[in-house]
XYZ file of C-alpha atoms in Angstrom:
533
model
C 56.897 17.810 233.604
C 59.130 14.968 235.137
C 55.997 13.434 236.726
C 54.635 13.638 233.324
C 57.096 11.869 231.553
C 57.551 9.454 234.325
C 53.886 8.539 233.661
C 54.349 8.372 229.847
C 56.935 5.596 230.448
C 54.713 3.234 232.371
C 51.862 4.001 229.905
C 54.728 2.494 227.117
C 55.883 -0.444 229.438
C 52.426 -1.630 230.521
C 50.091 -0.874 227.916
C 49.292 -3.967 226.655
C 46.106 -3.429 224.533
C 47.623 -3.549 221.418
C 47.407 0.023 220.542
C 49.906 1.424 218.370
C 52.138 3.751 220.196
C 54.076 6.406 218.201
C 57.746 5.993 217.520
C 60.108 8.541 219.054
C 61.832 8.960 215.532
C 59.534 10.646 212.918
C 60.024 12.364 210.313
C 61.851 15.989 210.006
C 58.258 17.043 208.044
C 55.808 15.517 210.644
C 57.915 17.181 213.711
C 57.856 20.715 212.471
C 54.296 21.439 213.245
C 54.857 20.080 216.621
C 57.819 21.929 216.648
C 56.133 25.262 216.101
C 53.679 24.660 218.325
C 55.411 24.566 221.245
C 57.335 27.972 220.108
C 54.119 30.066 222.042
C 53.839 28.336 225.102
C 57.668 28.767 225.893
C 57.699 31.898 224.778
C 55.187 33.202 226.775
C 56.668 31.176 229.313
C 60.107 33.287 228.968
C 58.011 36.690 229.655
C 57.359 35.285 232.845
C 59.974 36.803 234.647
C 59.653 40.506 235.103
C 62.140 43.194 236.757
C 61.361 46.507 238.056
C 60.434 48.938 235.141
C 57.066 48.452 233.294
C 58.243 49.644 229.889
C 61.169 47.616 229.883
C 58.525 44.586 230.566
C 56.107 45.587 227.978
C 59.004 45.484 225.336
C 59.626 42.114 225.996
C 56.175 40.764 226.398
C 55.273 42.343 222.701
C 58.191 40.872 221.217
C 57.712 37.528 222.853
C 53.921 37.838 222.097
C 54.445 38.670 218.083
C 56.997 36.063 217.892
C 54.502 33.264 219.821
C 52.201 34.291 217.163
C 54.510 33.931 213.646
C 54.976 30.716 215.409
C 51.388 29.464 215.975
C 50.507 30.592 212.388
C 53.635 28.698 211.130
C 52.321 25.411 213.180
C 49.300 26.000 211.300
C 50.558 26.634 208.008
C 52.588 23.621 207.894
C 49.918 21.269 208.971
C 47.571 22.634 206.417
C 50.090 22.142 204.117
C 51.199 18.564 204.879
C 49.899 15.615 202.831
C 47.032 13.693 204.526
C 49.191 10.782 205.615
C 51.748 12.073 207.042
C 50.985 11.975 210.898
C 50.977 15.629 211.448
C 49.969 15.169 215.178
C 53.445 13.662 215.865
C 55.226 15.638 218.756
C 58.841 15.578 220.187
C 57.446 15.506 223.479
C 55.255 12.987 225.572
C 51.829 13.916 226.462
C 51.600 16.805 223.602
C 50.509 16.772 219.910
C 50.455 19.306 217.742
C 46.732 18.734 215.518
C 44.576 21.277 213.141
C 41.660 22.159 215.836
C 44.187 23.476 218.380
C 46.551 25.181 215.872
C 43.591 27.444 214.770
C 42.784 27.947 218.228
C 46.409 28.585 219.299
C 46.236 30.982 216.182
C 43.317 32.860 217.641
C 44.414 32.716 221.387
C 47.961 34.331 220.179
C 45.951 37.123 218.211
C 43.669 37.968 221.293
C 46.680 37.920 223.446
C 48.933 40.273 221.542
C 46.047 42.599 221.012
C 45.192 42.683 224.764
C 48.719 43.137 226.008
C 49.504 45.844 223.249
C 45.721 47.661 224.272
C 46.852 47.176 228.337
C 50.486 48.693 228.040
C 47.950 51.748 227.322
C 45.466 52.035 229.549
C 47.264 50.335 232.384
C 50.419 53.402 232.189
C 50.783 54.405 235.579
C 50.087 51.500 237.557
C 52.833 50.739 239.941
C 51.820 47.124 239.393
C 52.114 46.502 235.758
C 55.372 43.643 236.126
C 52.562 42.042 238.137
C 49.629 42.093 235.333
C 51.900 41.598 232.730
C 53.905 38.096 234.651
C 50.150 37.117 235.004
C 49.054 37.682 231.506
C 51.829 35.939 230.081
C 50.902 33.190 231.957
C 47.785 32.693 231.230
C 48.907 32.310 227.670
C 51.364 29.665 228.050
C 49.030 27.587 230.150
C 46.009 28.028 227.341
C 48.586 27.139 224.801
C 50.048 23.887 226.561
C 46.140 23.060 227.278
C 45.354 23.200 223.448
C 48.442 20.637 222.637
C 47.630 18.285 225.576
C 47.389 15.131 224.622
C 47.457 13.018 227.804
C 45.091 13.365 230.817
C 47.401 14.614 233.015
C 48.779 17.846 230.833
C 45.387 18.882 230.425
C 44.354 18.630 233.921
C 47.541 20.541 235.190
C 47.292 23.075 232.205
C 43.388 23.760 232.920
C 44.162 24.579 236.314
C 47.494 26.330 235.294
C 45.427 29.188 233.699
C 42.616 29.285 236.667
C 46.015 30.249 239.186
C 47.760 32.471 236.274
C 43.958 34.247 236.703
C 44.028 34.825 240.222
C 46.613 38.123 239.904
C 44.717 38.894 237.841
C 40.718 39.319 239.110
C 42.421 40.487 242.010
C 44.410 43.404 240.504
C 42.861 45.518 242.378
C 42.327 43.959 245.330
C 40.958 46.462 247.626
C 37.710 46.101 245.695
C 35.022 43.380 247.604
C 33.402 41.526 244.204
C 36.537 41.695 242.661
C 37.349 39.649 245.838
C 34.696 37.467 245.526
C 34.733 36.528 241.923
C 38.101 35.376 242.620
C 37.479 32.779 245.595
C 33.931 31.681 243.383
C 35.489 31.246 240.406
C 38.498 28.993 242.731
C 35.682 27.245 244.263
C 34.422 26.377 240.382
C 38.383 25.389 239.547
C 39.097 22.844 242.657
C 35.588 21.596 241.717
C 36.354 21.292 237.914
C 39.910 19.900 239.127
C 38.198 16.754 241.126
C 35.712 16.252 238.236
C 38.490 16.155 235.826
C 40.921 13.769 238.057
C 38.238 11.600 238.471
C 36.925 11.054 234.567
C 40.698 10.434 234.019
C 41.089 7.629 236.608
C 38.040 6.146 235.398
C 39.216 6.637 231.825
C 42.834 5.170 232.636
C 41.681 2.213 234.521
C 39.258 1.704 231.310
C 41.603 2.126 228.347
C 45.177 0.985 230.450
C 46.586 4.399 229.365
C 46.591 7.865 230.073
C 47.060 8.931 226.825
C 44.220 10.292 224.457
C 45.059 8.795 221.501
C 44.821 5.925 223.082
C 41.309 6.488 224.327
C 40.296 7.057 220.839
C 41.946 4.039 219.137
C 39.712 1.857 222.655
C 36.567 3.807 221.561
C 36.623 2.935 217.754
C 36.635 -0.853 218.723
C 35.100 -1.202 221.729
C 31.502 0.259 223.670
C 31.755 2.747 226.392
C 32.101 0.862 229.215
C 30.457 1.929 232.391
C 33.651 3.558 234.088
C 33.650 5.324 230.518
C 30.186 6.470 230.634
C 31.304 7.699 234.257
C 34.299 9.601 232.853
C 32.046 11.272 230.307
C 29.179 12.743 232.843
C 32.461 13.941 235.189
C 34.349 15.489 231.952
C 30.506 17.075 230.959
C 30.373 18.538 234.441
C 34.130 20.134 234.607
C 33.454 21.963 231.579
C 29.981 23.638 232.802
C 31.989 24.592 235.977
C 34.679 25.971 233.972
C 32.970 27.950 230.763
C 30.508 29.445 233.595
C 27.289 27.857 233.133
C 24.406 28.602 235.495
C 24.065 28.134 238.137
C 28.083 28.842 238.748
C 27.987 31.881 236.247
C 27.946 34.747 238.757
C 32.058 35.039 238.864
C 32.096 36.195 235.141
C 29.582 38.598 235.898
C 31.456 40.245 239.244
C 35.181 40.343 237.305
C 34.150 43.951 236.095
C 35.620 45.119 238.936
C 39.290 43.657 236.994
C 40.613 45.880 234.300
C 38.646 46.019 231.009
C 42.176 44.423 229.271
C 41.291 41.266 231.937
C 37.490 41.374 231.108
C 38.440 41.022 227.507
C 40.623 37.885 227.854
C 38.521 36.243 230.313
C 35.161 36.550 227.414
C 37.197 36.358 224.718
C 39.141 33.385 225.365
C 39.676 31.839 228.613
C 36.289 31.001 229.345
C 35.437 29.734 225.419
C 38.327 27.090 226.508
C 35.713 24.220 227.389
C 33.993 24.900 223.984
C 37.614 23.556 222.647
C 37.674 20.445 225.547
C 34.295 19.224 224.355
C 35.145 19.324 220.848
C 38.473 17.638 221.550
C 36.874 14.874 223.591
C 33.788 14.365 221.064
C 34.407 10.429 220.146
C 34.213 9.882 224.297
C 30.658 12.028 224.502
C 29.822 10.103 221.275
C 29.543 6.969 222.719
C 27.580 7.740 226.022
C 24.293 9.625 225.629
C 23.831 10.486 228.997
C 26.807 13.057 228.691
C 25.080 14.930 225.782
C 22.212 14.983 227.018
C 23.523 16.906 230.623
C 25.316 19.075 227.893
C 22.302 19.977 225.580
C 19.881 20.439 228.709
C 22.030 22.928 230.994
C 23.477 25.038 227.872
C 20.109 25.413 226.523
C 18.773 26.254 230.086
C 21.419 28.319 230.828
C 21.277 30.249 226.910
C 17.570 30.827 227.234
C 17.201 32.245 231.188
C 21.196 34.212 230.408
C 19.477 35.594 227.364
C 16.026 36.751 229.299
C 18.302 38.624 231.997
C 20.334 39.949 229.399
C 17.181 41.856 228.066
C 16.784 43.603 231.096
C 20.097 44.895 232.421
C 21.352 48.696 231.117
C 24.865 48.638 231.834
C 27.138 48.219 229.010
C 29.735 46.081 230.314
C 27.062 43.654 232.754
C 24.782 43.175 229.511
C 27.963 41.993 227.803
C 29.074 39.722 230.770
C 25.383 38.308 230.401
C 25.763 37.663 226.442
C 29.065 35.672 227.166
C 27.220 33.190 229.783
C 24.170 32.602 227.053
C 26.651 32.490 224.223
C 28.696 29.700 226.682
C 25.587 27.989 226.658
C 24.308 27.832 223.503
C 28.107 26.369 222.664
C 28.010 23.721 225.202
C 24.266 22.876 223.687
C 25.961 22.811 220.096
C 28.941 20.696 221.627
C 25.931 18.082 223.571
C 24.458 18.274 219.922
C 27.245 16.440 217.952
C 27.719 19.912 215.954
C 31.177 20.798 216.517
C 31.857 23.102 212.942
C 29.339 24.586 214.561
C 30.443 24.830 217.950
C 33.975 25.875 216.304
C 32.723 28.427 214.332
C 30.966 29.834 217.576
C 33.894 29.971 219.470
C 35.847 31.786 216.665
C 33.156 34.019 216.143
C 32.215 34.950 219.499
C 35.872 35.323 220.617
C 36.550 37.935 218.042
C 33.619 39.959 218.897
C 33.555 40.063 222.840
C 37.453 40.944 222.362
C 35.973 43.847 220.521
C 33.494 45.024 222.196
C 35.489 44.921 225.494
C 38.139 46.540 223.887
C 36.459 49.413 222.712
C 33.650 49.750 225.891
C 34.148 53.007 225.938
C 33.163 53.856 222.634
C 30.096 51.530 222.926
C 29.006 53.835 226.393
C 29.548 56.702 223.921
C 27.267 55.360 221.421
C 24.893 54.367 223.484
C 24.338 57.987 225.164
C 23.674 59.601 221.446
C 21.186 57.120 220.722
C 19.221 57.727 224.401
C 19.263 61.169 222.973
C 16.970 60.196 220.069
C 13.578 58.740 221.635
C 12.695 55.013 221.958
C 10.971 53.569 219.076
C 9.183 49.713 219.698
C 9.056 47.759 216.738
C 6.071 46.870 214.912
C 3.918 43.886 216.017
C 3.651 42.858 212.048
C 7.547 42.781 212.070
C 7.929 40.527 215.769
C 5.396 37.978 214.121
C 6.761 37.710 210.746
C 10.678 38.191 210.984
C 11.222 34.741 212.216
C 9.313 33.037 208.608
C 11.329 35.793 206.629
C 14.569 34.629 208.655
C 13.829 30.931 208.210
C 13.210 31.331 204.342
C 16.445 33.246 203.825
C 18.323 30.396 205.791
C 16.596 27.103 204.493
C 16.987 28.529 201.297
C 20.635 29.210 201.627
C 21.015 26.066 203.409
C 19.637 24.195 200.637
C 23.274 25.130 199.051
C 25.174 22.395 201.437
C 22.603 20.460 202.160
C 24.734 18.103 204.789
C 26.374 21.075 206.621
C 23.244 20.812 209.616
C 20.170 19.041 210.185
C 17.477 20.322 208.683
C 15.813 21.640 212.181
C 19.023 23.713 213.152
C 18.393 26.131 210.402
C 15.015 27.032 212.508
C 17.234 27.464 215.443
C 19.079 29.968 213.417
C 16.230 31.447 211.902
C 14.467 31.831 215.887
C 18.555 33.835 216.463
C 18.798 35.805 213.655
C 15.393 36.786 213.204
C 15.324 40.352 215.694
C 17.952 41.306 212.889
C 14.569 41.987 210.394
C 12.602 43.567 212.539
C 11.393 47.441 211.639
C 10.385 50.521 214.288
C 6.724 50.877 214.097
C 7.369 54.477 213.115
C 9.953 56.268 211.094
C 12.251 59.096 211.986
C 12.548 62.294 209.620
C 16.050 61.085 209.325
C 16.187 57.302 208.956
C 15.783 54.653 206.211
C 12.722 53.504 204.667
C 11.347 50.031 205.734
C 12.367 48.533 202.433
C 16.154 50.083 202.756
C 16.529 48.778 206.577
C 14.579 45.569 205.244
C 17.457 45.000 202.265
C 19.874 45.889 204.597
C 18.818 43.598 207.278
C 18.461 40.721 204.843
C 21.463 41.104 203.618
C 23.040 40.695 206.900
C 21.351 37.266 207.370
C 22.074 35.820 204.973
C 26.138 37.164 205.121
C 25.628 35.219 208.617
C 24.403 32.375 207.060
C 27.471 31.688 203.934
C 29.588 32.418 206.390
C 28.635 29.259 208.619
C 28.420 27.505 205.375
C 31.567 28.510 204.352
C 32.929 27.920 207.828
C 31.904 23.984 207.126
C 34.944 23.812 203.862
C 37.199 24.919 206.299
C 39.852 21.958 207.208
C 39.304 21.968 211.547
C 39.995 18.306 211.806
C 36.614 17.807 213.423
C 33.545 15.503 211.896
C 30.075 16.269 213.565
C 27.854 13.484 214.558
C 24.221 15.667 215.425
C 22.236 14.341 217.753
C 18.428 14.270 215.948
C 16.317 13.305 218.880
C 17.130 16.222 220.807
C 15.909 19.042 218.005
C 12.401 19.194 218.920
C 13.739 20.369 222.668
C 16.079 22.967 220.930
C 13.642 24.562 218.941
C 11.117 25.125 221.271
C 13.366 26.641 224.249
C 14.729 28.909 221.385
C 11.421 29.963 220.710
C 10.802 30.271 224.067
C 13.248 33.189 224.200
C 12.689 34.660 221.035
C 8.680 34.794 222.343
C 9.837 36.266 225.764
C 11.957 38.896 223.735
C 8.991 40.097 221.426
C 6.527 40.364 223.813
C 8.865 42.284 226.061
C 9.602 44.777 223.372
C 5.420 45.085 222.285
C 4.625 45.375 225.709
C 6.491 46.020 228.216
C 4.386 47.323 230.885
C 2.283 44.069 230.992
C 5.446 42.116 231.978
C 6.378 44.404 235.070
C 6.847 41.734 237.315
C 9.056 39.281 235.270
C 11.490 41.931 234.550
C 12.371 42.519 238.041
C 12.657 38.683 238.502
C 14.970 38.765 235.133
C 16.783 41.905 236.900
C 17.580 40.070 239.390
C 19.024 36.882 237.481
C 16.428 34.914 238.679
C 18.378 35.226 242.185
C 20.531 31.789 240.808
C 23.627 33.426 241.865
C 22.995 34.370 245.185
C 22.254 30.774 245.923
C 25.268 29.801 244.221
C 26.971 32.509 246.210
C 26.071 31.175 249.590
C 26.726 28.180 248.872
C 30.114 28.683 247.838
C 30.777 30.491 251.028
C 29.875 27.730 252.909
C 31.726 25.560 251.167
C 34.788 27.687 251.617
C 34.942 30.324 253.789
C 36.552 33.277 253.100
C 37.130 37.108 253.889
C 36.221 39.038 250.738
C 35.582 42.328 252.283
C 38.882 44.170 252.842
C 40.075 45.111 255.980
C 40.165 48.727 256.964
C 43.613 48.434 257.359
C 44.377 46.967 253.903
């Protein structure tokens, strides 16, 4: 923090641009957001240290945890709640800011965090090493907090890699497991990697702008063109993120941290890895103004949603078919993020947070549920349905659409339509105890287009973001998206006759065994256990 502040000071003596710097006196009403938001990061930071005695160190953590939480929701509260000039970003401390898109993250992250220590204390009792997982945990929390009020290069490089070595314990809990192991050293490989991407967009950036600060990279953007150090930054910041929010081809950690407690698999889908979702968003006037970096985005999350999504067809087990969603869902949020659509791209990461926490969470009950219906036999859905649920999908969400007409393009409600459309489709024959076609039809419907106000919706809510979509690249979108969805039906009408691509799906394509090697060889390491250990 000293080196931080030590850098802040030079950024005030030498900046010479003529960008406004903020005064260090403000007013009582703009501090208090600021104020409150840097409540959960100490906090957390308080249930670092742990003693001997793993109820005595759950206590703590769940009071700390609840009271992190009153204090993110207060941080949002008040900002909501201030009038539109008053400079509710204002912070008492260099290099942070308190601003509406990372309170309602910070709101989120709290919620997830509280949930997954309260659902840990429980299925972690017994485990000599709970002061461990629960020090780790807490960590991990006060570094994603700091990262969502960084507002200087150099707090979000340190907090970014803060919550990669908060991770470590815990991917490694139980470290006598080989791919538990492994993911750890990839996914450290992917972090130092990230870590020199991100150190060098911010010397380019800083040597651009004269300051380290992001508010001042803003104020140089909205007067001036990206120059070609700038454009640099951008590709390097583009690149960090895909190593970080596990992309392919560097996806294959995410998929080996099963072997970590299902507590750790739920934080790492639910919110750590959603983090460069947030980065993007936060740095979208700097991938504004330089095309190439959008474009890099766009192309490897839609590659990386459409061959995720293929593999994810084929795999059986519960928890790997989930680790499989997460990677496409990363990618079709970095593709939203390349697109200019960041409500969107919000809204995703809101969304998909809450519902991986879930179904993590309650994995168990999901392998339950999925043994009573492999009881009942298999029914494929009818051909009619795979060929006309996409035009009954896009007329329920143009029409809606048509209600905000300037809440998406035009050609992203196709997109959605090409998603959402499996969600009409109807078994080509009928049980003695199921719905009729209409019912399921109605209900299915119904569903769609509850999806559909709710992203509308989404768009009143006050984020503090303004999209900017990027037109040219829609034609691109659309047809890997139906690239999938045509992949999908024809694997469902018949599946026989595409024997040989589901073994290469199976297999993920073999991207991560690539990836794998060369990771290794980048950085050796022993990640089978030694008989003595």
């Amino acid at each position: 923090m000293v080196l931080f502040i030590e850098f802040y000071r030079i950024d005030r003596h030498r900046h010479h641009s003529g960008i406004p710097i903020r005064s260090a006196a403000m007013p009582p009403l703009a501090a208090l957001p600021g104020l409150c938001a840097l409540l959960p990061p100490l906090l957390m930071l308080a249930a670092l240290p742990q003693r001997p005695g793993a109820a005595a160190g759950w206590r703590r953590f769940h009071a700390l945890a609840v009271a992190a939480l009153l204090a993110s929701l207060a941080s949002l509260g008040l900002q909501l709640g201030l009038p539109a000039a008053t400079p509710a970003a204002a912070s008492p401390l260099p290099g942070l800011a308190a601003g509406q898109l990372g309170a309602w993250v910070a709101v989120l992250v709290q919620v997830l965090g509280t949930v997954i220590g309260a659902v840990s204390s429980r299925s972690l009792e017994g485990e000599p090493r709970q002061p461990r997982f629960i020090a780790a945990l807490a960590g991990v929390l006060a570094a994603v907090q700091l990262l969502l009020l960084a507002d200087h290069w150099l707090v979000l490089i340190a907090a970014w890699a803060g919550v990669g070595l908060a991770l470590q314990p815990l991917l490694c809990f139980y470290d006598d497991r080989p791919f538990a192991r492994l993911a750890a050293h990839k996914k450290r490989v992917a972090d130092r990697l990230a870590d020199l991407l991100l150190l060098a967009a911010a010397g380019l950036a800083w040597q651009a702008v004269g300051s380290g600060s992001l508010p001042a990279l803003w104020q140089h953007l909205a007067t001036q063109a990206a120059s070609p150090g700038l454009q640099a930054a951008a590709v390097c910041l583009a690149l960090a993120v895909v190593l970080r929010t596990a992309l392919l081809p560097v996806h294959g950690w995410l998929l080996q941290v099963m072997e970590a407690p299902t507590p750790v698999s739920a934080l790492l889908h639910a919110g750590v890895v959603n983090l460069g979702g947030f980065v993007l968003i936060r740095f979208a006037p700097l991938l504004e103004a330089v095309p190439a970096a959008r474009a890099l985005l766009v192309a490897l999350g839609l590659a990386t949603a459409v061959l995720a999504g293929f593999v994810m067809l084929t795999r059986v087990s519960i928890k790997l078919r989930l680790a499989w969603s997460t990677v496409a869902q990363m990618g079709f949020m970095v593709m939203e993020c390349g697109l200019g659509l960041y409500t969107l791209a919000l809204l995703h990461l809101l969304g998909h947070s809450l519902y991986k926490a879930q179904a993590f969470l309650a994995a168990a009950g999901a392998v339950e549920d999925t043994r009573r219906r492999l009881l009942r036999p298999a029914v494929a859905p009818s051909v009619a349905s795979l060929v006309m649920a996409p035009a009954g999908a896009a007329a329920l969400v143009f029409g809606l659409a048509a209600l905000a007409p300037a809440a998406w393009p035009a050609w992203w409600s196709g997109v959605l339509a090409l998603a959402w459309a499996p969600l009409l489709w109807l078994p080509a024959t009928r049980g003695p105890d199921e719905p009729g076609a209409l019912r399921r039809l109605l209900g299915a419907a119904a569903t769609l287009a509850a999806l559909t106000l709710a992203a509308l919706l989404g768009h009143a809510l006050p984020f503090g973001v303004a999209d900017a979509p990027l037109a040219a690249a829609g034609p691109a979108v659309l047809a890997g998206l139906g690239a999938l969805y045509g992949g999908l039906a024809l694997l469902q009408a018949r599946p026989q006759a595409l024997a040989g691509w589901r073994r290469w799906s199976y297999a993920g394509f073999y991207v991560d065994e690539f990836a794998t090697r060369a990771a290794l060889r980048l950085w050796p390491t022993r990640w089978m256990p030694a008989a003595s250990d």
